[in-house]
Coordinates of C-alpha atoms (C1' of nucleotides) in Angstrom, one line a residue:
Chain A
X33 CA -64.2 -4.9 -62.4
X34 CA -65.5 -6.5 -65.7
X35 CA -66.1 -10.5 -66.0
X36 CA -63.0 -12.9 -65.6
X37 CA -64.3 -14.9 -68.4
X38 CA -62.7 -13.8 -71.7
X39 CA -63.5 -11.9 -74.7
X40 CA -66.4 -9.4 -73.2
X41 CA -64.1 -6.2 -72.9
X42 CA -61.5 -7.6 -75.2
X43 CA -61.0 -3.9 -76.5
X44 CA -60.8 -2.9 -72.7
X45 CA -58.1 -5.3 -72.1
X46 CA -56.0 -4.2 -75.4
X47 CA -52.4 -3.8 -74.3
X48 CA -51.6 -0.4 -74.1
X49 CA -49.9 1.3 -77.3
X50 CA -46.0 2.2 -77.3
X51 CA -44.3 4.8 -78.3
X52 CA -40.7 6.1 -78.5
X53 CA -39.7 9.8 -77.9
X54 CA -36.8 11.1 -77.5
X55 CA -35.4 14.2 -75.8
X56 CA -32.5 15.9 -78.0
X57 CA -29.7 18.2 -76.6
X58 CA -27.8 21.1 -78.0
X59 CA -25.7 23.9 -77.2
X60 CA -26.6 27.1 -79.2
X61 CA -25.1 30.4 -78.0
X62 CA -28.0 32.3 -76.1
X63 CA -29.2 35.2 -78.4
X64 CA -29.3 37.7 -75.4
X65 CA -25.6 36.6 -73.6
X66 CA -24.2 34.6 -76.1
X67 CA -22.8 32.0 -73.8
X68 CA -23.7 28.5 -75.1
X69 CA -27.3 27.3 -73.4
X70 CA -29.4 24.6 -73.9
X71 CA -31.4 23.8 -76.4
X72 CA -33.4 20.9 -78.1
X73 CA -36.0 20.4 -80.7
X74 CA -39.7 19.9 -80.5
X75 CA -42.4 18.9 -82.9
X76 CA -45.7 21.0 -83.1
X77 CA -48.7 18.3 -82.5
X78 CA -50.8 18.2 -86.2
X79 CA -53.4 16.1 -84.3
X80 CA -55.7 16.2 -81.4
X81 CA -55.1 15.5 -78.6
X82 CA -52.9 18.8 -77.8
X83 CA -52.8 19.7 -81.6
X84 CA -51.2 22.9 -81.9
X85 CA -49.1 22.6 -79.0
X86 CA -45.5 21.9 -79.0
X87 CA -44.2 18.2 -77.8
X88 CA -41.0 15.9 -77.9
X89 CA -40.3 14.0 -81.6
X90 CA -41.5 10.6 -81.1
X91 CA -43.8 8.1 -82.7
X92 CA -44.5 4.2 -82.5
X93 CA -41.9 1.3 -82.0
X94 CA -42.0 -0.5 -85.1
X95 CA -42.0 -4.3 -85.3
X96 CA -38.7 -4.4 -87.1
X97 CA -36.4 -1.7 -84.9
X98 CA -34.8 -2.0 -81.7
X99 CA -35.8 0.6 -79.1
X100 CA -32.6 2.5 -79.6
X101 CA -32.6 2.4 -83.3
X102 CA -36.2 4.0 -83.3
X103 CA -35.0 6.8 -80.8
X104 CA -31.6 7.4 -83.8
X105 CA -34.9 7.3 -86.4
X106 CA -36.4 9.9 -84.5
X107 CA -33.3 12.3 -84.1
X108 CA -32.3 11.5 -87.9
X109 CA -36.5 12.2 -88.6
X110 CA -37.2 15.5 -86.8
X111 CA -33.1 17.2 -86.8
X112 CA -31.7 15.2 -89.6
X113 CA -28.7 14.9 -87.1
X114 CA -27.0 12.0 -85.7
X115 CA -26.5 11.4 -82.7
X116 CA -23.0 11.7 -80.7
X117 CA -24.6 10.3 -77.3
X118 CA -27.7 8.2 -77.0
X119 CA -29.5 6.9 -73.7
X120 CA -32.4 5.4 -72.5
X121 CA -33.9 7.9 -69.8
X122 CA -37.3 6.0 -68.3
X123 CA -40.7 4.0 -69.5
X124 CA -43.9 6.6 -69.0
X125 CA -46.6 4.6 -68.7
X126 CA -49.2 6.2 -66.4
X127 CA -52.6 5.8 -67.0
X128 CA -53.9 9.1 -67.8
X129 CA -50.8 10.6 -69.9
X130 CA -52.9 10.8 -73.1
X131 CA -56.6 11.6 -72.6
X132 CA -57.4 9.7 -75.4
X133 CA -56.1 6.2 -75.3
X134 CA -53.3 4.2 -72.7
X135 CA -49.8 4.9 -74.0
X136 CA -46.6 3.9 -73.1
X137 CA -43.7 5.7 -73.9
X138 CA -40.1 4.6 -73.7
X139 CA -38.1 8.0 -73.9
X140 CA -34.4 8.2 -74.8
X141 CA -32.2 11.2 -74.5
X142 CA -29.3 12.1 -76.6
X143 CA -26.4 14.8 -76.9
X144 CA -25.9 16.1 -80.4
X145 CA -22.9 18.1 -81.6
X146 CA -23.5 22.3 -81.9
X147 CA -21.6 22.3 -85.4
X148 CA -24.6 19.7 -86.7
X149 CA -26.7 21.7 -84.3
X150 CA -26.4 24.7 -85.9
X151 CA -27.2 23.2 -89.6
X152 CA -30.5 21.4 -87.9
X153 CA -33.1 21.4 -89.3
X154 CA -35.8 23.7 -88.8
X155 CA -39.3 24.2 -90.2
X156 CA -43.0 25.5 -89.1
X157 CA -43.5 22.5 -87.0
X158 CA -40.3 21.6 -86.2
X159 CA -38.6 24.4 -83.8
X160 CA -35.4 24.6 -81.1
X161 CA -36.6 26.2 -77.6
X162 CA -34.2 27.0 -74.9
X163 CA -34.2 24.4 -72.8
X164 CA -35.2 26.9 -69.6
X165 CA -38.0 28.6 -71.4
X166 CA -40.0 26.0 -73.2
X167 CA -43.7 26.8 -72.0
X168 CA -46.5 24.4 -71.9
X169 CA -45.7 21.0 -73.9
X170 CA -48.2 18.4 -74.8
X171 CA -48.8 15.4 -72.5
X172 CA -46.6 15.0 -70.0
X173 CA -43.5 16.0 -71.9
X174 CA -42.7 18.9 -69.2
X175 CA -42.3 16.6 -66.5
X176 CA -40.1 14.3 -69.5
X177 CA -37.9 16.7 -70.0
X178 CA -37.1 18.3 -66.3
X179 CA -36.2 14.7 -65.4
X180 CA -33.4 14.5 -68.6
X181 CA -32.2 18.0 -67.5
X182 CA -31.9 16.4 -64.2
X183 CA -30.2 13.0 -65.9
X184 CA -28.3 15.1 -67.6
X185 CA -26.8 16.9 -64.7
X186 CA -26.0 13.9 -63.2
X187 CA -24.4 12.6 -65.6
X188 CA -22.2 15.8 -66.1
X189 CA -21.3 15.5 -62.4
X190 CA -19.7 12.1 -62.7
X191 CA -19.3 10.8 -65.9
X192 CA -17.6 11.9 -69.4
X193 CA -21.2 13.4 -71.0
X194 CA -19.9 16.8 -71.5
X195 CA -17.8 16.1 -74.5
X196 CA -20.5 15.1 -76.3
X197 CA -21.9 18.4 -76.5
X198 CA -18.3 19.9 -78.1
X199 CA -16.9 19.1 -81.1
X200 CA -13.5 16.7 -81.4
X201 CA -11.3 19.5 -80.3
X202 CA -12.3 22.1 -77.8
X203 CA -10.6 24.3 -75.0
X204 CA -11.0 23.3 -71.4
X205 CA -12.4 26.9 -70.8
X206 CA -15.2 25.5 -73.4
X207 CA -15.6 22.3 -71.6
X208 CA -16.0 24.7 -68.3
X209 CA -18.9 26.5 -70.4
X210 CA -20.8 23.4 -70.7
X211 CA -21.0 22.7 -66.8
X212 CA -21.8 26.5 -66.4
X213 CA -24.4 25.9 -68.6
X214 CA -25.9 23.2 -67.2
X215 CA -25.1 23.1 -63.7
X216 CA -26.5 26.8 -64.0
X217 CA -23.2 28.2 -61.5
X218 CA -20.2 29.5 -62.0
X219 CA -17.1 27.5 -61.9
X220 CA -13.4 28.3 -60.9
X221 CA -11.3 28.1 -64.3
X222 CA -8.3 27.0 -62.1
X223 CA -9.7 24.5 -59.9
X224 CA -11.7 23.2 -63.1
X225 CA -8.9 22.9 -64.5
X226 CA -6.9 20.7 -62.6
X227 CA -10.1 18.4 -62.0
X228 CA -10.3 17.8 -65.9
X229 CA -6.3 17.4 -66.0
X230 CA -6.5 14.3 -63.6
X231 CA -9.3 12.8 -65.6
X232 CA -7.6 10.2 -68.1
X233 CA -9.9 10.3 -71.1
X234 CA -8.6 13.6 -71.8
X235 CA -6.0 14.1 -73.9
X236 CA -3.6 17.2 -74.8
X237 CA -3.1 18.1 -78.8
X238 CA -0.1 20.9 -79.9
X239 CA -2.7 22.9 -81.6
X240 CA -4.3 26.1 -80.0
X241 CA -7.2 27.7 -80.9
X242 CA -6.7 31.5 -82.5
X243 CA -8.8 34.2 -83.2
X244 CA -9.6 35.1 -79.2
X245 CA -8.5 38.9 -77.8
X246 CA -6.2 37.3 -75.3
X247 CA -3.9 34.2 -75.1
X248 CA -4.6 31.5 -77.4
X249 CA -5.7 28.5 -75.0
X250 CA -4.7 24.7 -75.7
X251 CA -6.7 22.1 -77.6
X252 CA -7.7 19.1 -76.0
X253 CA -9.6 15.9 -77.2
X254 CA -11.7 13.5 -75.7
X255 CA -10.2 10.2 -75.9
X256 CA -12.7 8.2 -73.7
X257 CA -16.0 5.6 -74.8
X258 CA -19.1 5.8 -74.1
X259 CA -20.9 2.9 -72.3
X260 CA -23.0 0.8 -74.2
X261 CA -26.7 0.4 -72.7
X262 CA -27.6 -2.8 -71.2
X263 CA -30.2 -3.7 -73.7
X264 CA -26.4 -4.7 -75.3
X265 CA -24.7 -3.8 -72.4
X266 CA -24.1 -1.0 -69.3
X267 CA -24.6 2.4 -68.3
X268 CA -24.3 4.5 -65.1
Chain B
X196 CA -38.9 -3.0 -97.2
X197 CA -42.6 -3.9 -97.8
X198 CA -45.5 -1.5 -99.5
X199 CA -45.6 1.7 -98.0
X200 CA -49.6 1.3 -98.6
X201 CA -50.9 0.0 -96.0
X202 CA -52.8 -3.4 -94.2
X203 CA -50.6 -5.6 -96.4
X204 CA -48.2 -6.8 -93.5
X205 CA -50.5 -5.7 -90.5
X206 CA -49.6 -8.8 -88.9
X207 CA -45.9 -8.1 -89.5
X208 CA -46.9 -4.2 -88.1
X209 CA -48.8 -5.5 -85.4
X210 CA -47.0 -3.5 -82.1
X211 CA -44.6 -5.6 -80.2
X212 CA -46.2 -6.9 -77.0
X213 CA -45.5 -4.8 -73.6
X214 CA -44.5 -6.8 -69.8
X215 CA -43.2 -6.3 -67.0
X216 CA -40.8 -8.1 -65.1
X217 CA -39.5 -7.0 -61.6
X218 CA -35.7 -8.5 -60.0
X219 CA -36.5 -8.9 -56.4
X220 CA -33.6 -8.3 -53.8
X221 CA -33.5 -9.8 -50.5
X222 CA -30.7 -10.7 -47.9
X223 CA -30.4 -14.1 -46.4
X224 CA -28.2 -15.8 -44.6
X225 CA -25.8 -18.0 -46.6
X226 CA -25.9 -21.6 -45.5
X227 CA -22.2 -22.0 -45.5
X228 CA -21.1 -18.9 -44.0
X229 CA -23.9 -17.7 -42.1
X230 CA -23.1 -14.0 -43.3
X231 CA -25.8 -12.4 -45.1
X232 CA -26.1 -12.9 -49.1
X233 CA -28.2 -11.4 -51.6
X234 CA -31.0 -14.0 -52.8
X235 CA -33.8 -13.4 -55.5
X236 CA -37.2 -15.8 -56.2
X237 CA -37.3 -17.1 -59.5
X238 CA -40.4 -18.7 -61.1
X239 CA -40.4 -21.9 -63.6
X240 CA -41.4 -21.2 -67.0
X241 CA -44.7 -24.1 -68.1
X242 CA -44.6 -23.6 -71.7
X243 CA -42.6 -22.6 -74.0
X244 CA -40.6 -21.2 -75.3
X245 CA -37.3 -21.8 -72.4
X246 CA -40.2 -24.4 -70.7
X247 CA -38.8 -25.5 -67.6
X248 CA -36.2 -23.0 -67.1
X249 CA -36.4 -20.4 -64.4
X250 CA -37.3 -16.9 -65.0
X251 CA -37.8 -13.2 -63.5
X252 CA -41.4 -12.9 -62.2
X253 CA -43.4 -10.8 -65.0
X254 CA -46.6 -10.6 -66.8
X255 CA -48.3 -8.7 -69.4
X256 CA -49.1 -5.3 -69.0
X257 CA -52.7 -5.4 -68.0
X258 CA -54.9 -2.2 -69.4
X259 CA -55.7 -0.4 -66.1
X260 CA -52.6 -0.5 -64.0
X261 CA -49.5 1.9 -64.1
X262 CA -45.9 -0.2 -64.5
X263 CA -45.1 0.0 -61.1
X264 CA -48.7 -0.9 -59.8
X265 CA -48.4 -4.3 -62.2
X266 CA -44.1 -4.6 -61.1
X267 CA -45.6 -4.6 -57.2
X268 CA -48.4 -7.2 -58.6
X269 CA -45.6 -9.4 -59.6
X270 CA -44.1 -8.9 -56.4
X271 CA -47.3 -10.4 -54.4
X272 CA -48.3 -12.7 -56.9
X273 CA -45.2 -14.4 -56.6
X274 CA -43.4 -13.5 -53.6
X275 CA -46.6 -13.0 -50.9
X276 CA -44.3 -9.7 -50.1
X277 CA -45.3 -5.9 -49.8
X278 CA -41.9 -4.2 -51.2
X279 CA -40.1 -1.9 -49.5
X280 CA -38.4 -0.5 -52.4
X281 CA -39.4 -0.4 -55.8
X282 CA -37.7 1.5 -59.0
X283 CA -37.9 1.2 -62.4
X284 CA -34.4 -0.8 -64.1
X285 CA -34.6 -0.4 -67.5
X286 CA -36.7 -1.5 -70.3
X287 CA -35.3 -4.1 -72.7
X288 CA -36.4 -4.2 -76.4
X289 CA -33.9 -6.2 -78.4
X290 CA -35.4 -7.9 -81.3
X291 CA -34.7 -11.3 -80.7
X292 CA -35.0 -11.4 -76.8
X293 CA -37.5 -14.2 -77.1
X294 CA -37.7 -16.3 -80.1
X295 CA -41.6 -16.8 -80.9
X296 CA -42.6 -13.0 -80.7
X297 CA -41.0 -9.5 -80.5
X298 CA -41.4 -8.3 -76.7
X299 CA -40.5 -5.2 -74.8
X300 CA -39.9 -5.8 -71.1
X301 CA -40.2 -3.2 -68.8
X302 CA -37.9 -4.1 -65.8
X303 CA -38.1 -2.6 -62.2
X304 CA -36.1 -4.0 -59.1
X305 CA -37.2 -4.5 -55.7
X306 CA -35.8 -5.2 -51.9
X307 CA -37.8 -6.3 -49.2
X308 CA -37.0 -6.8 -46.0
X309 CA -35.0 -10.3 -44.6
X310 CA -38.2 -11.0 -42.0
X311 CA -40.5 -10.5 -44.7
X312 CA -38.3 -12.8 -47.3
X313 CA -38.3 -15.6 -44.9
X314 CA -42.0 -16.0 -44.7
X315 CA -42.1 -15.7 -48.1
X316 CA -43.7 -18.4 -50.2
X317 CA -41.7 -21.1 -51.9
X318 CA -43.1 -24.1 -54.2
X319 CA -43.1 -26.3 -56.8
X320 CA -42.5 -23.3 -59.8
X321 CA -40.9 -20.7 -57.3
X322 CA -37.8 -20.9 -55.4
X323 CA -35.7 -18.5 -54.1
X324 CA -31.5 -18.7 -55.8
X325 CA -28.3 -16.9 -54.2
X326 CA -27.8 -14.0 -56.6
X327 CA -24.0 -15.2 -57.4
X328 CA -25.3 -18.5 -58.5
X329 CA -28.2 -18.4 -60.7
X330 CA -27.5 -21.0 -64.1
X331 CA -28.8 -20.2 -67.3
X332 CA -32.1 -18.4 -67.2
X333 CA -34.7 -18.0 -69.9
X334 CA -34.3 -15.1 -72.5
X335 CA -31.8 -12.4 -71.1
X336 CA -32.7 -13.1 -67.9
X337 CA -29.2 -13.1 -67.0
X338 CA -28.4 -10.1 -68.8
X339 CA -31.0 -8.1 -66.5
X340 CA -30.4 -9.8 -63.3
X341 CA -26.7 -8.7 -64.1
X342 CA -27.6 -5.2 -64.6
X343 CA -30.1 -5.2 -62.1
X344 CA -26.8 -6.0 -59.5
X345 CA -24.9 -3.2 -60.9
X346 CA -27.7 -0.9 -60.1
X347 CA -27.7 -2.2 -56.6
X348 CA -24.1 -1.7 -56.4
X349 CA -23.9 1.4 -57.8
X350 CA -27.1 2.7 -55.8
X351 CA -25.5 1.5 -52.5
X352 CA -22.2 3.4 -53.0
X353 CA -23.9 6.9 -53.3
X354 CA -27.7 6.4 -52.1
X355 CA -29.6 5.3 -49.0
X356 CA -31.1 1.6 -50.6
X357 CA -29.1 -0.4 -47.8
X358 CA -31.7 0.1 -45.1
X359 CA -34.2 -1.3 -47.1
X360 CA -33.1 -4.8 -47.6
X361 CA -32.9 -4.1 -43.4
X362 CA -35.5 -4.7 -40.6
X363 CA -36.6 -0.9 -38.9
X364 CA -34.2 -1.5 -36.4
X365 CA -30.3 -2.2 -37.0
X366 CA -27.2 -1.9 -36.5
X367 CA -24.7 0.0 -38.0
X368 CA -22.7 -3.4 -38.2
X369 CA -25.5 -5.0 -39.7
X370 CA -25.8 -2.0 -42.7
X371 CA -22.0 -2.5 -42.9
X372 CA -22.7 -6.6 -43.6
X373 CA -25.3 -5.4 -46.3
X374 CA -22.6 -3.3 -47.8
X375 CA -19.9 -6.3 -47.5
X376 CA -22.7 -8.4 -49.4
X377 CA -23.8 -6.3 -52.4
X378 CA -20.2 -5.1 -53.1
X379 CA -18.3 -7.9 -52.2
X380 CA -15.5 -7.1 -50.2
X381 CA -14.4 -6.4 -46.2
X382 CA -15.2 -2.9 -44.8
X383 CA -13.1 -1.1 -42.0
X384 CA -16.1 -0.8 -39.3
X385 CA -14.4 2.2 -37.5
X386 CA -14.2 4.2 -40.8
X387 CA -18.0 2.9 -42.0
X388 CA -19.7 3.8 -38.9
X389 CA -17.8 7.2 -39.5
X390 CA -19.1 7.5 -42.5
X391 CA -22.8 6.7 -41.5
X392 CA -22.9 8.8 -38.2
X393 CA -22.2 11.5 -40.6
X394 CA -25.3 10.8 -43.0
X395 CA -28.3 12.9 -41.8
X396 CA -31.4 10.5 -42.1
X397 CA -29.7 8.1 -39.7
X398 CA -31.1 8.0 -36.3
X399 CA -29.9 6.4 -32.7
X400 CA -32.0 4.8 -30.6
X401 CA -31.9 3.9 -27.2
X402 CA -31.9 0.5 -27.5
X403 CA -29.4 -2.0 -27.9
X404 CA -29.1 -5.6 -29.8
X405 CA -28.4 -7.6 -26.9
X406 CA -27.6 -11.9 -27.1
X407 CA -24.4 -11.7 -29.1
X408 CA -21.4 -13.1 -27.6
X409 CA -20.1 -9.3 -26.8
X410 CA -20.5 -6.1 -26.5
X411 CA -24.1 -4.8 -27.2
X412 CA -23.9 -2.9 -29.9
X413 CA -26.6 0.2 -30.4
X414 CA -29.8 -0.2 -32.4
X415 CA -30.2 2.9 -35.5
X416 CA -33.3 3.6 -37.5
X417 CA -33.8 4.5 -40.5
X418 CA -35.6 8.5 -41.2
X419 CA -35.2 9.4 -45.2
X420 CA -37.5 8.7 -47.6
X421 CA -36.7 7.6 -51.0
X422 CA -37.2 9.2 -53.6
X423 CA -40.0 9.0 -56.1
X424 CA -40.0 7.1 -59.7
X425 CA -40.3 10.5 -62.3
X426 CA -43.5 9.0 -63.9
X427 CA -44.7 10.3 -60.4
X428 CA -41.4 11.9 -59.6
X429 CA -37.2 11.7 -59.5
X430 CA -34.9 8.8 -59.0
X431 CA -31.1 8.8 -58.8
Chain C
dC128 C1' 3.6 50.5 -75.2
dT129 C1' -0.2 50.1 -72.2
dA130 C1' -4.6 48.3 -70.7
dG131 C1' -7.7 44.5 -71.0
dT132 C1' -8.6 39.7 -71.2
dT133 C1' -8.2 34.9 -70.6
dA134 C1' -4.9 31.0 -69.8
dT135 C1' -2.2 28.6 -66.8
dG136 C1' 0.4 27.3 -62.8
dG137 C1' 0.8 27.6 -58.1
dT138 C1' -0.2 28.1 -52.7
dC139 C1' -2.9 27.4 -48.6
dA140 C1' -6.5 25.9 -45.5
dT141 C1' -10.1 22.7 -45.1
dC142 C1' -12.5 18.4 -45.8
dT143 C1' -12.7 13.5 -46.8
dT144 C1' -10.7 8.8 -46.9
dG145 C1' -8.2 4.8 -45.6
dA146 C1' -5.1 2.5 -42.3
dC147 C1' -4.6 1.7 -37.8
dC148 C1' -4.6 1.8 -32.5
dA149 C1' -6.8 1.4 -27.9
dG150 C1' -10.1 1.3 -24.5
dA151 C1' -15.2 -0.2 -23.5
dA152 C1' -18.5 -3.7 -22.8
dC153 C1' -20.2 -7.8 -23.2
dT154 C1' -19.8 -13.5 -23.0
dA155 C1' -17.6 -17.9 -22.2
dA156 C1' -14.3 -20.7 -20.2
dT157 C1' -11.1 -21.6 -16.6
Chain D
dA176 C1' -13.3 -14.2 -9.8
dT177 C1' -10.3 -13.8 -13.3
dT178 C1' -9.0 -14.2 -17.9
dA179 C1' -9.4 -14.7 -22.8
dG180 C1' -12.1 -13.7 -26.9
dT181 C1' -15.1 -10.9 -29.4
dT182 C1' -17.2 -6.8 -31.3
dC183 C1' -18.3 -1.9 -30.4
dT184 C1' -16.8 2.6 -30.3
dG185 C1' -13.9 6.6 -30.3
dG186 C1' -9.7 8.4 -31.6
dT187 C1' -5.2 9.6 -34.4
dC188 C1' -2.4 10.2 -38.5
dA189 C1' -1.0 10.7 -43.3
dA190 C1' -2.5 11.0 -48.0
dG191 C1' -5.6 12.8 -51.2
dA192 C1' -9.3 15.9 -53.0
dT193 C1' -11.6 20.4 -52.9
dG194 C1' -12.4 25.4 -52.8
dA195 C1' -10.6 30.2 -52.4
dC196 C1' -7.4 32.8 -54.1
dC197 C1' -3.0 35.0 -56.2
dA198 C1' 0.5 35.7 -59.8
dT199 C1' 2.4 35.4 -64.1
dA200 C1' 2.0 34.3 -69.2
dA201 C1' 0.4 35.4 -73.7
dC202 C1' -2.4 37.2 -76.6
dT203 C1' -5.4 41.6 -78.8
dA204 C1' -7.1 46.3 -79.1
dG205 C1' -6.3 50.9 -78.7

DNA sequence: CTAGTTATGGTCATCTTGACCAGAACTAAT
DNA sequence: ATTAGTTCTGGTCAAGATGACCATAACTAG
């Protein structure tokens, strides 16, 4: 314990830095099965501490930006895409997450489209990793990102997140690839089927998609609104 | 846009300042009904800006503690009480949630137990308010007690939070009174106890509540655990 | 024209949920 | 002592949701 009296360890008593990061989502078609997987982007750290290793896109809150619209800078900053679905996930703030100074990190996670996905952008420090195969990550950013697979499953389970992985139209049997993909199990097309057919924000179009080697299946769009977050207002 | 050199606005620059704020939960008995309501302590602002309004307990973020180590600080500083439960809301950035300075609020909610709230101190600059009928409170301060309630809610309906805001001895019509409380509206008791008896971390006792004016009803405990906050670990 | 594939609609048994009934076990009043 | 009043507790029943599964439709590839 230092001296109650002020000023002494005014560097000690600093507040702690902040930080946004944010945790993208895409599908991409796996290069080995080709059904869609997960994917997002990191950033490769240019500075110590971790430098060379691979971590989430992320950098201070400046004094001008709401904590959302830093989280849409970093998406439009390291991807160049915007974002179809944007959440807060959770505040890091432990003490020992950097080694070199107290950080606190408020960490957003957002769903991006596979069309923009594919035209991401890409560079030597700026790389997509399966989201099941992303090795050792700076800080705690491992522990960040099994906790928004595990939002994101959640989410999936309930609410109307799927859609923001697809494009406006889609095919139920492609909405039934998402949860595959993230639930990691195999789904029943029928019984999937019906499920999504009870859900209102879904709606029916004439069209069907071509080009398959067997019947054409039925184009659908998603009709529904995300909720806002609570900073303006709710989310589940 | 100012200079993209640098130092020239450094006070504009300077990093938003970083507190924490915690919504405490507790049930007490309503003084017209008798029936159990949620309450929640509120603390009088002495200075500006919102002077004399009431307002979530919070602080600055002090340079050695995690978040939840300085929410549960609040907790005791303010309240006298240990929690029971403790989970990380949401953290609020808006620009303009305060009107002299840009702050980001990091927000967890709390329940403790109705023994524990009743002992709990009360004075000039903290009082305890029924959660349905709080006035106007300094900066959002509705916003996240509002939010904070929908969490509660929404936590009750799937999750095991009910038999914290409970003694360690209970029963079941006392969780179903909880439930009546936080979501507002009459439950079947046949169909809840159902329910319940079918939960696994549930437990009978021997013992029963006896001095009502009927039949003794049988005294549960509670055996889960709850989960952890991911900056340790996971959270529904 | 046939085999292969997915799309789509349907059945059936099982589980869950909400509405409701009835006896059990206590207290309070007559 | 008996009865009325209360909640506790276990049960039934119908409606709805879920999972396993089957059959036909509609396309492509050979």
């Amino acid at each position: 314990m230092y001296s109650s009296s002020a000023n002494v360890s005014e560097r000690q008593a600093a507040p702690p830095s902040l930080a946004i990061s944010t945790v993208i989502f895409a599908l991409r078609p796996s290069e080995s099965s080709g059904r869609p997987t997960l994917w997002l982007p990191l950033v490769r750290r240019i500075r110590e501490p971790y430098k060379g290793l691979w971590a989430l896109p992320g950098g201070p809150l400046s004094h001008s930006e709401s904590l959302q619209d830093a989280a849409s800078r970093n998406l439009v900053e390291t991807t160049g895409l915007a974002p179809r679905y944007l959440e807060q996930l959770y505040a890091f703030g432990g003490l020992h997450r950097s080694p070199t100074q107290r950080v606190v990190s408020i960490v957003y996670w957002a769903l991006v489209q596979p069309t923009e996905a594919a035209l991401a952008d890409e560079s030597e420090n700026v790389r997509w990793f399966r989201a099941d195969r992303l090795g050792e990550l700076a800080f705690d950013h491992n522990a960040i990102v099994d906790y928004a697979l595990w939002r994101l499953r959640n989410k999936l389970a309930y609410g109307s997140v799927a859609y923001h992985l697809l494009g406006e139209y889609f095919t139920l049997a492609q909405v039934r690839e998402v949860y595959e993909a993230v639930l990691d199990r195999q789904l029943d097309p029928a019984n999937f089927r019906r499920q999504l057919k009870s859900t209102p924000d879904i709606e029916e179009t004439g069209e069907y998609l071509q080009g398959g080697k067997h019947r054409p299946p039925r184009l659908y769009r998603f009709t529904g609104r995300p909720g806002l977050d609570p900073d303006n207002r709710s989310t589940p």
